[in-house]
Short mmCIF file of C-alpha atoms and ligand atoms in Angstrom, two decimals:
data_model
loop_
_atom_site.label_atom_id
_atom_site.label_comp_id
_atom_site.label_asym_id
_atom_site.label_seq_id
_atom_site.Cartn_x
_atom_site.Cartn_y
_atom_site.Cartn_z
CA MET A 1 19.42 -9.75 21.57
CA ASP A 2 17.22 -10.33 18.82
CA THR A 3 16.97 -6.95 17.56
CA THR A 4 13.89 -8.17 14.23
CA PRO A 5 10.73 -6.10 14.83
CA THR A 6 8.21 -7.84 16.10
CA PRO A 7 4.93 -7.83 13.47
CA PRO A 8 1.97 -6.56 14.78
CA MET A 9 0.03 -9.24 16.12
CA ALA A 10 -3.94 -9.47 14.76
CA ASP A 11 -6.37 -8.53 16.90
CA THR A 12 -9.16 -11.01 17.55
CA PRO A 13 -12.59 -10.67 16.41
CA GLU A 14 -13.81 -10.35 19.75
CA ALA A 15 -11.21 -7.53 20.70
CA ARG A 16 -12.40 -5.61 18.00
CA ARG A 17 -15.94 -6.18 18.48
CA TYR A 18 -15.71 -5.27 22.17
CA ASN A 19 -13.82 -1.71 21.57
CA ARG A 20 -16.17 -0.79 18.95
CA ILE A 21 -18.83 -1.78 21.09
CA LYS A 22 -17.36 0.61 24.04
CA ARG A 23 -16.76 3.20 21.21
CA TRP A 24 -20.34 3.33 20.05
CA LEU A 25 -21.48 3.72 23.55
CA GLY A 26 -19.72 6.41 24.12
CA MET A 27 -20.84 8.26 21.05
CA ALA A 28 -24.47 7.40 21.88
CA ASP A 29 -24.02 8.56 25.52
CA ALA A 30 -22.90 11.90 24.02
CA VAL A 31 -25.56 11.78 21.56
CA ILE A 32 -28.04 11.70 23.92
CA GLY A 33 -26.78 14.34 26.19
CA PHE A 34 -26.50 16.32 23.36
CA LEU A 35 -30.22 15.93 22.32
CA LEU A 36 -31.52 16.28 25.23
CA LEU A 37 -29.71 19.91 26.06
CA VAL A 38 -31.28 20.91 22.61
CA VAL A 39 -34.78 19.69 23.30
CA LEU A 40 -34.92 21.07 26.80
CA LEU A 41 -33.90 24.53 24.62
CA VAL A 42 -36.17 24.14 21.95
CA THR A 43 -39.39 23.29 23.64
CA GLY A 44 -38.74 25.60 26.63
CA TRP A 45 -39.41 22.53 29.34
CA THR A 46 -36.38 24.09 30.60
CA ALA A 47 -38.39 27.07 31.65
CA ARG A 48 -40.74 24.52 33.00
CA LEU A 49 -38.31 22.79 34.93
CA ARG A 50 -37.03 26.25 36.19
CA ASP A 51 -40.99 27.35 37.10
CA TRP A 52 -41.43 24.58 39.02
CA SER A 53 -38.17 24.81 41.08
CA TYR A 54 -39.16 28.00 42.08
CA HIS A 55 -42.55 27.07 42.93
CA LEU A 56 -41.02 24.08 45.04
CA GLY A 57 -38.51 25.76 46.46
CA GLY A 58 -40.69 28.62 47.89
CA GLN A 59 -39.43 31.26 45.32
CA HIS A 60 -35.94 30.85 47.07
CA TYR A 61 -33.15 31.26 44.26
CA PHE A 62 -30.45 28.89 45.43
CA LEU A 63 -32.80 26.50 46.51
CA ALA A 64 -34.84 26.33 43.27
CA ILE A 65 -31.21 26.16 41.38
CA PHE A 66 -30.47 23.14 43.62
CA LEU A 67 -33.91 21.48 42.75
CA TYR A 68 -33.51 22.49 39.05
CA VAL A 69 -30.10 20.79 38.81
CA LEU A 70 -31.55 17.72 40.56
CA MET A 71 -34.47 17.46 38.30
CA PHE A 72 -32.18 17.80 35.18
CA SER A 73 -29.69 15.13 36.54
CA LEU A 74 -32.08 12.81 37.50
CA ILE A 75 -33.33 13.27 33.68
CA MET A 76 -30.08 13.05 32.19
CA LYS A 77 -29.15 9.68 34.55
CA ALA A 78 -32.77 7.92 33.43
CA LEU A 79 -31.80 8.59 29.95
CA GLY A 80 -28.36 7.17 30.14
CA ALA A 81 -28.97 4.75 32.54
CA PRO A 82 -29.94 1.61 29.78
CA LEU A 83 -27.01 2.54 28.28
CA ASP A 84 -24.86 2.33 31.60
CA PHE A 85 -26.49 -0.90 32.42
CA TYR A 86 -25.73 -2.39 28.83
CA ALA A 87 -22.02 -1.32 29.37
CA TYR A 88 -21.95 -3.10 32.67
CA ARG A 89 -23.28 -6.40 30.70
CA VAL A 90 -20.56 -5.79 28.17
CA GLU A 91 -17.94 -5.75 30.55
CA ARG A 92 -19.23 -9.28 32.28
CA GLN A 93 -20.07 -10.59 28.88
CA TYR A 94 -16.08 -10.43 28.17
CA ASP A 95 -15.36 -11.44 31.34
CA LEU A 96 -13.45 -8.04 32.28
CA SER A 97 -15.66 -7.07 35.40
CA ASN A 98 -15.76 -8.95 38.81
CA GLN A 99 -18.60 -6.59 39.85
CA LYS A 100 -21.89 -8.30 41.03
CA LEU A 101 -25.22 -6.21 39.82
CA ARG A 102 -25.48 -4.85 43.81
CA ALA A 103 -22.11 -3.49 43.87
CA TRP A 104 -22.48 -1.74 40.31
CA LEU A 105 -25.51 -0.05 41.38
CA TRP A 106 -24.33 1.03 44.69
CA ASP A 107 -20.91 2.80 42.38
CA GLN A 108 -23.45 4.21 40.21
CA LEU A 109 -25.62 5.78 43.07
CA LYS A 110 -22.48 7.00 44.59
CA GLY A 111 -21.31 8.29 41.27
CA PHE A 112 -24.58 10.14 40.70
CA VAL A 113 -24.48 11.52 44.21
CA LEU A 114 -21.09 12.73 43.88
CA GLY A 115 -21.84 14.34 40.51
CA LEU A 116 -25.21 15.82 41.89
CA VAL A 117 -22.86 17.85 44.47
CA PHE A 118 -20.14 18.97 42.24
CA SER A 119 -23.16 20.12 39.58
CA VAL A 120 -24.89 21.76 42.70
CA VAL A 121 -21.87 24.01 43.93
CA PHE A 122 -20.91 24.91 40.45
CA VAL A 123 -23.92 25.57 38.74
CA GLY A 124 -24.78 27.67 42.12
CA LEU A 125 -21.87 29.66 42.11
CA ILE A 126 -21.94 30.55 38.32
CA TYR A 127 -25.29 32.08 38.70
CA GLY A 128 -24.17 33.45 42.21
CA ILE A 129 -21.22 35.36 40.12
CA ILE A 130 -23.72 36.01 37.39
CA ARG A 131 -26.19 37.73 39.36
CA ILE A 132 -23.50 39.89 41.44
CA ALA A 133 -21.34 40.67 38.07
CA PRO A 134 -23.50 39.97 35.16
CA GLN A 135 -20.49 41.79 33.03
CA ARG A 136 -17.97 40.28 34.20
CA TRP A 137 -19.07 37.09 35.34
CA TRP A 138 -17.23 34.66 33.26
CA ILE A 139 -13.75 35.83 34.05
CA ILE A 140 -14.54 35.13 38.21
CA ALA A 141 -16.07 32.50 37.28
CA TRP A 142 -13.01 30.95 35.48
CA ALA A 143 -11.01 31.94 38.19
CA VAL A 144 -13.35 30.29 40.63
CA PHE A 145 -13.12 27.08 38.36
CA VAL A 146 -9.16 27.04 38.19
CA GLY A 147 -9.40 27.44 42.50
CA LEU A 148 -11.56 24.16 42.50
CA PHE A 149 -9.87 22.20 39.54
CA LEU A 150 -6.55 23.20 41.51
CA LEU A 151 -8.20 21.57 44.84
CA LEU A 152 -9.74 18.67 42.98
CA VAL A 153 -6.50 17.56 41.33
CA GLN A 154 -4.69 18.01 44.87
CA LEU A 155 -7.80 16.11 46.85
CA ALA A 156 -8.69 13.43 44.12
CA PRO A 157 -6.00 10.85 45.24
CA VAL A 158 -7.00 11.03 48.87
CA LEU A 159 -11.07 12.21 48.96
CA LEU A 160 -12.53 11.06 45.67
CA PHE A 161 -10.68 7.99 44.41
CA PRO A 162 -11.18 5.94 47.88
CA ILE A 163 -14.76 6.85 47.61
CA PHE A 164 -14.63 3.94 44.71
CA TYR A 165 -11.21 1.92 45.47
CA LYS A 166 -9.39 1.08 48.37
CA ILE A 167 -5.56 2.00 48.04
CA ASP A 168 -2.99 1.12 50.41
CA PRO A 169 0.81 2.10 50.20
CA LEU A 170 2.70 -0.54 48.18
CA ASN A 171 3.69 -3.56 50.59
CA ASN A 172 6.94 -4.91 48.48
CA ASP A 173 10.60 -3.76 49.57
CA GLU A 174 11.98 -4.74 46.42
CA LEU A 175 9.84 -2.76 44.06
CA ARG A 176 9.59 0.41 46.45
CA GLU A 177 13.86 -0.17 46.09
CA ARG A 178 13.75 0.04 42.69
CA LEU A 179 11.45 3.07 42.25
CA THR A 180 13.52 4.96 44.44
CA ARG A 181 17.00 4.28 42.40
CA LEU A 182 14.67 5.06 39.34
CA GLY A 183 13.94 8.23 41.09
CA GLU A 184 17.45 9.13 42.75
CA ARG A 185 19.07 8.48 39.01
CA ALA A 186 16.43 11.40 37.99
CA GLY A 187 16.87 13.69 40.86
CA THR A 188 13.14 13.57 41.70
CA ARG A 189 11.33 11.94 44.49
CA VAL A 190 7.97 10.28 44.20
CA ARG A 191 6.56 10.77 47.60
CA GLY A 192 4.19 7.42 47.46
CA VAL A 193 3.52 4.26 45.38
CA TYR A 194 0.22 2.87 46.15
CA GLU A 195 -1.52 -0.67 45.79
CA TRP A 196 -4.83 0.08 43.81
CA LYS A 197 -7.15 -2.98 44.66
CA LEU A 198 -8.76 -2.84 41.14
CA SER A 199 -9.58 -6.44 41.37
CA GLU A 200 -12.32 -6.23 43.95
CA LYS A 201 -14.34 -4.77 40.63
CA SER A 202 -11.86 -5.33 37.30
CA LYS A 203 -9.80 -7.84 35.94
CA LYS A 204 -7.96 -5.41 33.71
CA ALA A 205 -4.52 -3.74 35.20
CA ASN A 206 -3.78 -0.06 35.05
CA ALA A 207 -1.07 1.86 36.53
CA ALA A 208 -1.81 5.95 36.62
CA LEU A 209 0.07 9.06 38.21
CA MET A 210 -2.09 11.27 40.39
CA GLY A 211 -2.74 14.12 42.92
CA MET A 212 -0.25 17.45 43.14
CA GLY A 213 2.05 18.38 45.35
CA ARG A 214 1.90 16.41 49.01
CA THR A 215 -0.63 14.04 47.23
CA ARG A 216 1.56 13.31 44.39
CA ARG A 217 1.80 9.20 43.80
CA ILE A 218 1.98 6.46 41.29
CA ILE A 219 -0.90 3.84 41.62
CA LEU A 220 -0.26 0.58 40.69
CA ALA A 221 -3.48 -1.91 40.22
CA ASP A 222 -2.92 -5.31 42.07
CA THR A 223 -4.15 -6.74 38.92
CA LEU A 224 -0.92 -6.02 37.67
CA LEU A 225 1.04 -6.62 40.82
CA GLN A 226 -0.12 -10.14 40.77
CA ASN A 227 0.65 -10.83 37.41
CA TYR A 228 3.42 -8.98 35.99
CA THR A 229 7.16 -9.86 36.87
CA ASP A 230 9.31 -7.11 38.92
CA ASP A 231 10.98 -6.21 35.75
CA GLU A 232 7.70 -5.41 33.79
CA ILE A 233 6.11 -3.87 36.76
CA GLU A 234 9.94 -1.60 36.79
CA ALA A 235 8.90 -0.82 33.57
CA VAL A 236 5.67 0.45 34.04
CA LEU A 237 6.67 2.63 37.04
CA ALA A 238 9.63 4.17 35.10
CA HIS A 239 6.75 5.45 32.72
CA GLU A 240 4.62 6.63 35.36
CA LEU A 241 7.79 8.79 36.70
CA GLY A 242 8.42 9.90 33.08
CA HIS A 243 4.83 11.38 33.77
CA HIS A 244 6.28 13.21 36.90
CA VAL A 245 9.61 14.26 35.73
CA ARG A 246 7.86 15.92 32.55
CA ARG A 247 5.27 17.60 34.43
CA HIS A 248 2.54 16.26 32.39
CA ILE A 249 -0.12 16.65 35.06
CA LEU A 250 1.08 20.07 35.26
CA VAL A 251 0.66 20.88 31.48
CA GLY A 252 -2.43 19.24 31.69
CA ILE A 253 -3.68 21.81 34.23
CA LEU A 254 -2.29 24.70 32.25
CA MET A 255 -4.18 23.55 29.08
CA GLN A 256 -7.37 23.46 30.93
CA VAL A 257 -7.12 26.61 32.45
CA GLY A 258 -6.47 28.06 29.16
CA ILE A 259 -8.98 26.09 27.28
CA THR A 260 -11.63 26.94 30.33
CA PHE A 261 -10.63 30.77 29.48
CA PHE A 262 -11.86 30.64 26.38
CA GLY A 263 -14.76 28.31 27.29
CA PHE A 264 -16.06 31.03 29.44
CA TRP A 265 -15.75 33.83 27.27
CA LEU A 266 -17.28 31.84 23.99
CA THR A 267 -20.18 30.87 26.71
CA ASN A 268 -20.89 34.34 27.61
CA GLN A 269 -20.60 35.47 23.82
CA VAL A 270 -23.03 32.88 22.92
CA LEU A 271 -25.63 33.38 25.77
CA ARG A 272 -25.74 37.28 25.40
CA TYR A 273 -26.20 36.44 21.54
CA ALA A 274 -28.88 34.25 21.62
CA LEU A 275 -30.53 36.02 24.45
CA ALA A 276 -30.53 39.02 22.43
CA ARG A 277 -32.15 37.61 19.29
CA ASP A 278 -34.48 35.82 21.33
CA TRP A 279 -33.87 32.31 20.11
CA PHE A 280 -35.37 30.55 22.97
CA PRO A 281 -38.26 32.71 23.65
CA SER A 282 -39.14 31.01 27.00
CA LEU A 283 -36.09 31.95 28.29
CA ASP A 284 -35.52 35.05 30.55
CA PRO A 285 -33.72 37.75 28.71
CA ARG A 286 -31.95 38.34 31.94
CA LEU A 287 -28.54 36.28 32.30
CA TYR A 288 -29.19 35.02 35.60
CA ASP A 289 -31.94 33.36 34.71
CA PHE A 290 -30.83 29.82 35.09
CA ALA A 291 -33.31 27.99 32.70
CA ASN A 292 -30.41 29.16 30.50
CA LEU A 293 -28.27 26.20 31.89
CA PRO A 294 -28.53 23.85 29.28
CA LEU A 295 -27.34 26.38 26.80
CA ILE A 296 -23.86 26.90 28.79
CA ILE A 297 -23.68 23.20 28.94
CA LEU A 298 -24.65 22.85 25.38
CA VAL A 299 -21.57 25.43 24.58
CA ALA A 300 -18.92 23.24 27.00
CA THR A 301 -20.04 20.07 25.25
CA VAL A 302 -19.52 21.28 21.44
CA LEU A 303 -16.27 22.86 22.40
CA GLY A 304 -15.08 19.61 24.54
CA PHE A 305 -16.26 17.48 21.34
CA LEU A 306 -14.47 19.77 18.89
CA LEU A 307 -11.49 20.01 21.30
CA MET A 308 -11.21 15.94 21.80
CA PRO A 309 -8.85 15.27 18.91
CA ALA A 310 -6.32 17.99 20.14
CA MET A 311 -6.25 17.03 23.78
CA ASN A 312 -6.01 13.10 22.72
CA ALA A 313 -3.33 14.28 20.42
CA LEU A 314 -1.27 16.08 23.47
CA SER A 315 -2.51 12.76 25.54
CA ARG A 316 -0.45 10.56 23.12
CA ARG A 317 2.41 12.79 22.79
CA HIS A 318 2.86 12.62 26.59
CA GLU A 319 2.26 9.12 26.87
CA ARG A 320 5.23 8.78 24.24
CA GLU A 321 7.61 10.97 26.19
CA ALA A 322 7.04 8.86 29.20
CA ASP A 323 7.62 5.84 27.16
CA LEU A 324 10.82 7.34 26.03
CA TYR A 325 11.76 7.82 29.64
CA ALA A 326 11.25 4.64 30.38
CA TRP A 327 13.19 3.16 27.85
CA GLU A 328 16.53 5.20 28.85
CA ASN A 329 15.60 4.27 32.21
CA ILE A 330 15.25 0.47 32.69
CA PRO A 331 18.13 -1.75 31.51
CA THR A 332 16.70 -3.26 28.20
CA VAL A 333 13.01 -2.55 26.55
CA GLY A 334 12.58 -5.71 27.02
CA PRO A 335 10.33 -6.19 29.92
CA PHE A 336 8.36 -2.79 28.78
CA VAL A 337 7.41 -5.00 25.45
CA SER A 338 5.99 -7.76 27.38
CA ALA A 339 4.21 -5.78 29.99
CA MET A 340 2.65 -3.84 26.73
CA GLN A 341 1.63 -7.19 25.37
CA LYS A 342 0.21 -8.47 28.65
CA LEU A 343 -1.85 -5.26 29.23
CA ALA A 344 -3.42 -5.58 25.60
CA GLU A 345 -4.20 -9.43 26.53
CA GLN A 346 -5.69 -8.62 29.61
CA ASN A 347 -7.74 -5.39 29.15
CA PHE A 348 -8.70 -6.81 25.81
CA GLU A 349 -7.61 -3.60 24.14
CA GLU A 350 -6.88 -3.49 20.11
CA ARG A 351 -3.18 -3.59 19.03
CA THR A 352 -4.05 -2.16 15.68
CA PRO A 353 -7.12 -0.05 15.89
CA SER A 354 -7.76 1.98 13.01
CA ARG A 355 -5.56 5.30 12.12
CA PHE A 356 -9.15 7.10 12.41
CA VAL A 357 -9.89 5.69 15.45
CA GLU A 358 -6.42 6.29 16.90
CA TRP A 359 -6.56 9.52 15.80
CA PHE A 360 -10.00 10.77 17.18
CA PHE A 361 -10.71 8.51 20.42
CA GLU A 362 -7.56 6.89 21.68
CA SER A 363 -5.52 8.54 24.58
CA HIS A 364 -2.76 6.33 24.29
CA PRO A 365 -0.78 5.46 21.26
CA SER A 366 -1.81 2.04 20.09
CA ILE A 367 0.08 -1.00 21.81
CA HIS A 368 1.52 -2.00 18.15
CA HIS A 369 2.71 1.61 17.87
CA ARG A 370 4.34 1.66 21.59
CA ILE A 371 6.00 -1.37 21.17
CA ALA A 372 7.37 -0.70 17.64
CA ALA A 373 8.55 2.60 19.03
CA ALA A 374 10.68 0.69 21.75
CA GLU A 375 12.19 -1.85 19.55
CA ALA A 376 13.08 1.00 17.10
CA TRP A 377 14.52 2.81 19.66
CA ALA A 378 16.78 -0.21 21.15
CA ARG A 379 18.13 -0.63 17.41
CA ASN A 380 19.18 2.37 17.12
CA ARG A 381 20.80 2.60 20.79
CA GLN A 382 22.82 -0.58 19.83
CA SER A 383 23.53 0.83 16.46
CA ALA A 384 24.64 3.78 17.82
CA GLY A 385 26.59 2.31 21.02
ZN1 ZN B 1 0.91 7.05 30.73
#
């Protein structure tokens, strides 16, 4: 076997440009959201929205919350819509999307309604709890959040994912057999492998581990199943199985639970501090005034932004662990390496992003790093054996 390391393949200027545009779009979206929150608070428009909501809702508290969240979501969507559309155009321009405008608009609508439902339920619960227990609300809200979050992780593959994509049990005996063998060697059993009909929308390929308990499953994009050899697909399956064996979804959930505990505590502190010092005179000093919602979201947003590098670092670590698991459980790393090359090509990924970009933005190690690590591992094993 040839063991000389593969030199990094240079990224094309188009791939660099595509990824740069995507990053800028992501940042612009975050900045617009941040500015909207600040403007609502500083100008007092949030209080005006609250007054309209009460007026339209006949002074009913929860109806008013619903109307407030609806108006807030519509404003947010309207401001973000040009960027969303631009992002869609970019995917089309780079020939990565198959989606017609109508289908895209339909997805946007479904996403908006789904987001609205979650927001209304969650915001309604938060302020309901604040009204009942103004001192301890943040602990109770956190516990409720954890419960809902666990429910969502469990239901996502069977309830949420199918809203946007078709998934069917994988209809390929050879591959299912290989996965069963992989699983048996690991002393584990993944309940299902599903084919994800991604090709209706995108030309990219992907695979993932999803769900919890009875809904735990590996999903493989049909775009992957069509264009990759069985050995390459086995390498991808082994990687996803690695996430399962190493309990990465559980670790992710525990992290989320810990961070949101701190997040709710911090939100309560900031709310009380800001209200006590009358930072935003249009807000009612009582905590249950839902006009303070932008401040709650602002705390969550800033916290999420500050934690992004740490969360990405954890994710990259999980990816490295899943890669290692894959190499240990497939006959040679060759198909893993070629699958990585194909994925980079097909998804227009940068194989060698800058160190800063990888550190701050990327949830996966760069393709170049993954391939180099696989080859180094294979060399080591060869010299050890
Ligand atoms: Zn992974």
